[in-house]
Every structure is written in structure tokens, then in C-alpha cells.
Short mmCIF file of C-alpha atoms in Angstrom, two decimals:
data_model
loop_
_atom_site.label_atom_id
_atom_site.label_comp_id
_atom_site.label_asym_id
_atom_site.label_seq_id
_atom_site.Cartn_x
_atom_site.Cartn_y
_atom_site.Cartn_z
CA MET A 1 116.31 117.88 109.39
CA THR A 2 117.82 121.38 110.37
CA TYR A 3 115.52 124.53 110.59
CA ALA A 4 117.73 125.54 108.25
CA ASP A 5 116.98 123.27 105.75
CA TYR A 6 113.80 124.14 105.89
CA ALA A 7 114.37 127.81 105.92
CA THR A 8 116.14 127.21 102.88
CA TRP A 9 113.42 125.33 100.83
CA LYS A 10 111.15 127.69 101.57
CA THR A 11 113.02 130.70 100.52
CA THR A 12 114.99 129.78 97.99
CA PRO A 13 113.78 128.43 94.57
CA ILE A 14 115.01 125.25 93.68
CA SER A 15 117.56 125.17 91.01
CA ASP A 16 117.54 122.01 89.24
CA GLU A 17 114.61 119.51 88.10
CA PRO A 18 112.93 118.42 91.18
CA TYR A 19 113.54 114.85 92.16
CA LEU A 20 109.98 114.63 93.69
CA SER A 21 106.62 116.33 93.38
CA ILE A 22 104.10 116.44 96.14
CA VAL A 23 100.50 116.89 94.80
CA ILE A 24 97.95 117.53 97.69
CA PRO A 25 94.12 117.97 96.35
CA ALA A 26 92.30 120.01 98.88
CA TYR A 27 88.68 121.58 99.17
CA ASN A 28 87.68 123.01 102.43
CA GLU A 29 90.55 122.21 104.24
CA GLU A 30 91.23 125.26 106.00
CA GLU A 31 90.98 123.02 109.57
CA ARG A 32 93.74 120.48 108.47
CA ILE A 33 96.21 121.92 105.56
CA ILE A 34 98.55 123.77 107.43
CA PRO A 35 99.22 121.15 109.75
CA THR A 36 99.60 118.63 106.71
CA ILE A 37 101.85 121.05 104.81
CA GLY A 38 104.03 121.20 107.95
CA ALA A 39 104.27 117.35 108.37
CA VAL A 40 105.22 116.89 104.81
CA ALA A 41 107.69 119.99 104.63
CA SER A 42 109.35 118.97 107.74
CA TYR A 43 109.77 115.60 106.62
CA VAL A 44 110.76 115.79 102.97
CA THR A 45 112.98 118.65 103.21
CA GLY A 46 115.00 116.42 105.58
CA LEU A 47 115.58 113.90 102.80
CA GLY A 48 117.88 116.32 100.80
CA LEU A 49 116.57 116.21 97.83
CA PRO A 50 115.09 118.74 95.58
CA TRP A 51 111.42 118.62 95.61
CA GLU A 52 108.31 120.75 94.90
CA LEU A 53 104.61 121.12 96.64
CA ILE A 54 101.40 121.30 94.64
CA ILE A 55 98.42 122.25 96.42
CA ALA A 56 95.40 122.08 93.98
CA ASP A 57 92.78 123.60 95.44
CA ASP A 58 88.97 122.57 94.17
CA GLY A 59 87.19 125.65 94.37
CA SER A 60 87.24 125.92 98.40
CA ARG A 61 84.69 127.95 99.72
CA ASP A 62 86.38 128.68 102.95
CA GLN A 63 89.92 130.08 103.81
CA THR A 64 92.08 126.89 102.61
CA ALA A 65 93.27 129.00 99.49
CA ALA A 66 94.28 132.09 101.63
CA LEU A 67 96.12 130.23 104.31
CA VAL A 68 98.25 128.01 101.97
CA GLU A 69 99.02 131.44 100.14
CA SER A 70 100.32 133.11 103.79
CA LEU A 71 102.90 130.45 103.77
CA GLU A 72 104.72 132.30 101.51
CA MET A 73 106.73 129.12 100.30
CA VAL A 74 108.42 129.77 97.27
CA ASN A 75 108.70 125.93 96.22
CA LEU A 76 104.93 125.86 97.06
CA ARG A 77 102.65 126.17 94.02
CA LEU A 78 98.64 126.96 94.93
CA LEU A 79 96.69 125.79 91.85
CA ARG A 80 93.24 127.37 92.30
CA ALA A 81 90.12 126.39 90.26
CA GLU A 82 86.97 128.93 89.93
CA ARG A 83 84.50 125.98 91.06
CA ASN A 84 84.64 122.50 92.90
CA GLY A 85 85.28 119.97 90.07
CA GLY A 86 85.71 116.77 92.15
CA LYS A 87 88.84 115.40 93.63
CA GLY A 88 89.80 113.45 90.44
CA SER A 89 89.89 116.93 88.80
CA ALA A 90 92.24 118.93 91.32
CA VAL A 91 94.66 116.00 91.10
CA ARG A 92 94.88 115.80 87.36
CA ARG A 93 95.48 119.29 87.59
CA GLY A 94 98.30 119.44 90.16
CA VAL A 95 99.65 115.99 88.43
CA LEU A 96 99.94 117.56 85.29
CA GLU A 97 101.37 120.90 86.72
CA ALA A 98 104.09 118.70 88.27
CA ARG A 99 107.79 118.74 87.35
CA GLY A 100 109.44 116.31 89.34
CA ARG A 101 111.52 113.01 88.28
CA TYR A 102 108.59 111.32 90.65
CA ILE A 103 105.32 112.68 91.36
CA LEU A 104 103.58 111.60 94.68
CA PHE A 105 99.64 112.20 94.88
CA ASP A 106 98.89 112.68 99.00
CA ASP A 107 95.22 113.35 100.44
CA ALA A 108 95.19 116.38 102.59
CA ASP A 109 94.33 114.75 105.70
CA ASN A 110 97.85 113.25 106.18
CA SER A 111 95.89 109.56 106.75
CA THR A 112 99.08 108.15 105.02
CA PRO A 113 101.86 109.63 106.94
CA ILE A 114 104.48 111.21 104.89
CA GLU A 115 106.87 109.00 106.76
CA GLU A 116 105.63 106.07 104.37
CA LEU A 117 106.94 107.56 101.25
CA PRO A 118 110.49 106.08 101.24
CA LYS A 119 108.69 102.94 100.88
CA LEU A 120 107.23 103.61 97.60
CA LEU A 121 110.37 105.57 96.39
CA ARG A 122 112.56 102.71 96.34
CA LYS A 123 109.93 100.69 93.95
CA LEU A 124 110.21 103.30 91.51
CA ASP A 125 114.00 104.37 92.25
CA GLN A 126 115.46 101.26 92.80
CA ASP A 127 113.43 98.25 91.82
CA GLY A 128 111.98 99.99 88.31
CA TYR A 129 108.23 100.06 88.84
CA ASP A 130 106.42 102.40 87.15
CA VAL A 131 103.71 103.05 89.88
CA ALA A 132 103.67 102.40 93.53
CA VAL A 133 100.58 102.31 95.17
CA GLY A 134 100.07 102.79 99.20
CA SER A 135 97.80 100.13 100.30
CA ARG A 136 95.53 99.17 103.34
CA ALA A 137 94.81 95.71 101.88
CA ALA A 138 98.46 94.38 101.18
CA GLY A 139 100.17 91.95 103.80
CA GLY A 140 102.14 94.24 106.75
CA THR A 141 99.21 97.16 106.67
CA GLU A 142 98.46 98.85 109.97
CA GLU A 143 95.15 100.37 110.00
CA ALA A 144 93.66 102.41 113.30
CA HIS A 145 90.17 104.35 113.61
CA LYS A 146 88.53 102.72 110.59
CA ASN A 147 84.96 102.07 111.71
CA LEU A 148 83.43 98.77 110.74
CA LEU A 149 80.88 100.42 108.22
CA ARG A 150 83.67 101.51 106.46
CA ARG A 151 85.78 98.24 106.76
CA THR A 152 83.02 96.06 105.36
CA LEU A 153 82.03 98.74 102.48
CA SER A 154 86.04 98.67 101.45
CA GLY A 155 86.21 95.00 101.67
CA GLY A 156 83.22 94.70 99.33
CA LEU A 157 84.49 97.02 96.76
CA ARG A 158 87.83 95.61 96.80
CA TRP A 159 86.13 91.89 96.19
CA ILE A 160 84.25 93.43 93.05
CA VAL A 161 87.25 95.18 91.59
CA ARG A 162 89.18 91.93 92.00
CA HIS A 163 86.68 89.89 90.31
CA PHE A 164 85.35 92.61 87.73
CA PHE A 165 88.56 94.35 86.58
CA ARG A 166 91.15 91.61 87.58
CA ILE A 167 93.63 94.55 88.44
CA GLY A 168 96.14 92.95 90.45
CA VAL A 169 95.93 95.84 92.92
CA ARG A 170 93.72 95.29 96.27
CA ASP A 171 93.37 98.71 97.41
CA THR A 172 92.62 101.09 94.80
CA GLN A 173 91.51 104.17 96.60
CA CYS A 174 94.47 104.84 99.20
CA GLY A 175 95.19 108.45 98.66
CA PHE A 176 98.97 107.80 98.84
CA LYS A 177 100.44 107.09 95.15
CA LEU A 178 103.88 107.58 93.55
CA PHE A 179 104.19 107.44 89.89
CA THR A 180 107.10 108.23 87.37
CA ARG A 181 106.70 111.35 85.67
CA GLU A 182 106.23 109.65 82.26
CA ALA A 183 103.42 107.43 83.70
CA ALA A 184 101.57 110.06 85.66
CA HIS A 185 101.45 112.41 82.66
CA ARG A 186 100.07 109.92 80.24
CA LEU A 187 97.34 108.50 82.69
CA TYR A 188 96.11 111.54 84.11
CA ALA A 189 95.95 113.11 80.68
CA ALA A 190 93.58 110.06 79.80
CA GLN A 191 91.60 110.21 82.79
CA THR A 192 87.81 110.74 82.41
CA ILE A 193 86.60 110.44 85.79
CA ASP A 194 86.54 113.69 88.23
CA GLY A 195 84.86 111.84 91.16
CA PHE A 196 85.84 109.59 93.92
CA SER A 197 86.60 106.83 91.66
CA PHE A 198 89.37 108.24 89.60
CA ASP A 199 91.91 106.21 91.28
CA LEU A 200 90.25 103.22 89.75
CA GLU A 201 90.49 104.60 86.27
CA ILE A 202 94.05 105.20 86.52
CA LEU A 203 94.86 102.07 87.85
CA TYR A 204 93.06 100.47 85.31
CA LEU A 205 94.82 102.47 82.20
CA ALA A 206 98.08 101.63 84.10
CA ASP A 207 97.50 97.84 84.15
CA ARG A 208 95.74 98.09 80.36
CA ILE A 209 99.13 99.89 79.35
CA GLY A 210 101.35 97.62 80.65
CA TYR A 211 103.24 99.85 83.64
CA LYS A 212 104.71 97.76 86.58
CA ILE A 213 102.52 98.49 89.36
CA ALA A 214 103.90 97.62 93.28
CA GLU A 215 101.46 97.54 95.87
CA VAL A 216 103.26 98.34 99.07
CA PRO A 217 101.76 98.17 102.84
CA VAL A 218 101.14 101.00 104.56
CA THR A 219 100.15 102.78 107.83
CA TRP A 220 96.98 104.13 107.53
CA ILE A 221 94.55 106.34 109.84
CA ASP A 222 91.38 107.24 109.53
CA ALA A 223 91.77 110.96 110.38
CA PRO A 224 88.73 112.84 111.69
CA GLY A 225 86.81 115.60 109.47
CA SER A 226 86.17 113.21 106.85
CA LYS A 227 84.02 114.71 104.01
CA VAL A 228 83.54 111.36 102.35
CA ASP A 229 79.55 110.43 102.15
CA THR A 230 79.84 106.66 102.51
CA SER A 231 77.05 105.21 101.01
CA ARG A 232 76.72 108.05 98.32
CA GLU A 233 80.29 107.25 96.92
CA VAL A 234 79.54 103.42 97.07
CA GLN A 235 77.00 104.31 94.71
CA ARG A 236 78.98 106.17 92.56
CA PHE A 237 81.60 103.98 92.89
CA LEU A 238 79.72 101.15 91.38
CA ARG A 239 78.41 103.11 88.70
CA ASP A 240 82.16 104.41 87.81
CA LEU A 241 82.98 100.50 87.61
CA VAL A 242 80.39 100.25 84.55
CA ARG A 243 81.57 103.52 83.22
CA ILE A 244 85.47 102.37 82.89
CA LYS A 245 84.40 99.22 81.38
CA TRP A 246 82.07 100.71 78.86
CA ASN A 247 84.59 103.81 77.92
CA ASP A 248 87.38 100.74 77.28
CA LEU A 249 84.40 99.26 74.66
CA ARG A 250 83.92 102.49 73.04
CA GLY A 251 87.65 103.25 72.18
CA ILE A 252 88.02 105.88 74.56
CA TYR A 253 91.27 104.97 76.22
CA ALA A 254 92.41 103.45 72.72
CA HIS A 255 95.44 106.42 72.54
CA ALA A 256 96.15 106.44 76.24
#
């Protein structure tokens, strides 16, 4: 990437349909959002493709939204929520607003470096998949700084998902997922869970519909400052497992 490339993307609206939309949900991320936007913008601009960035603010009470606005990037859209609705709610709003041929959901902490993007793009653009999931459980994955408790809980939850849901994805929760626009809009329009387990519901629906899903090993770093209360989220995850199954039995997903 040259600075001229970056300056052009920042100041000149893209004229064509975006090849790629990147959706980043954010809630009270004033410490991390600018470095993450900088890392994403500098790398993706260097790929030489038309793209847009969407920050879906989830009712932040700090300066997150103001900081994003201060960047004055014409190809960056800030979506504000009046109140905190949950990460799944923020991602859904961003995805349904995205116009790109491919839509990436990426976490605000940049735990999976944006440099892993081409691995997922190849699966959709060249291999014909509908969904590519960054994975911390697939062979070839690198995880850094993940503590023992989170490793143990993650392994247990993956075992439950594998045996209870029988989805062919070992890591449903990594915040780095790429979709075709058709798949993304269809899946997120049918989403009912706004909390931590929304990823699981999306992949359950993708498998149910028959989309081709690739699980792609990625580098992942347990970034400091995580807002996830591990024990509480495990309880919610287990509850949502039952909720998703019950939704299916009641026909909630029948028209997805």
C-alpha cells in the first residue's frame, strides 16, 4: 500500500459496487477502535479492490462513535444504536447494510489479524464456498496468550456443539467470518439471538440451508481488554443451544 492509495480510499467514494464489505461491531471500544481501523484500512487498501468499512456501534457510552466520526473517511459508515442491544444485534445491523459482493465480520479487538483475510477470500472467490469461518480449532491454527480457563471452556463448548448440533464446524465463535452477500443477508435476516451465541445460530442456519462452509485455520491472539465475562457467557451459550433447537422445532427457521 502507498499513502496515495490510502488517501484516495479515505477521500474518494468508491464508484462501483464494493468487492468487499467489512463489518466491525463496537461497544465501548475507544481504546482499540482507532488502531483496529488503521490496521484494517492500511492492509485492505493495499489489496487494490473496492471496499467499504462499516462500524456498527452498539450504543457505546464512551467516545467510540465520536472517534470513528473524527476520522472523516468517506468509505467508512458508522451505524449508531440508541442503546446496547448485544453483539449479535450490532453485527446484524452492519451486515444487512453491507453492499459488498463478500461481507466479512471482524472483531473490534483485531484478535485475528486482517492479514488472514486472503485465506478466506480464496475459499469463496476461487473454491465456490458460501461461508468461510476463521477457526482456532482447525489444523494449522496458531493461538497466542489464551489462558488455561478459556482454553478449557472453549474445548468443552466445541465438544457440546459437535455432538449436540452436528455442525461440521469445530470453532463457531471466532470473530472472523466471510460470507457471500446472498448468504449473509439471508442468514442474518433470519437471526433471532443478539448475544454471544449469535455465531452458532448463524452457522446452524447455514448448515440447515445447505450452504457450503469452509473452516479455515487462522492466527489468533487473545487481545488484552476483553469484555467477555467467560463464566456468564458459558451459561448463556448453553441456554442458547437449547433455544436454537427449540426455535427449529417450532418452525421459526422454516422460511429462512
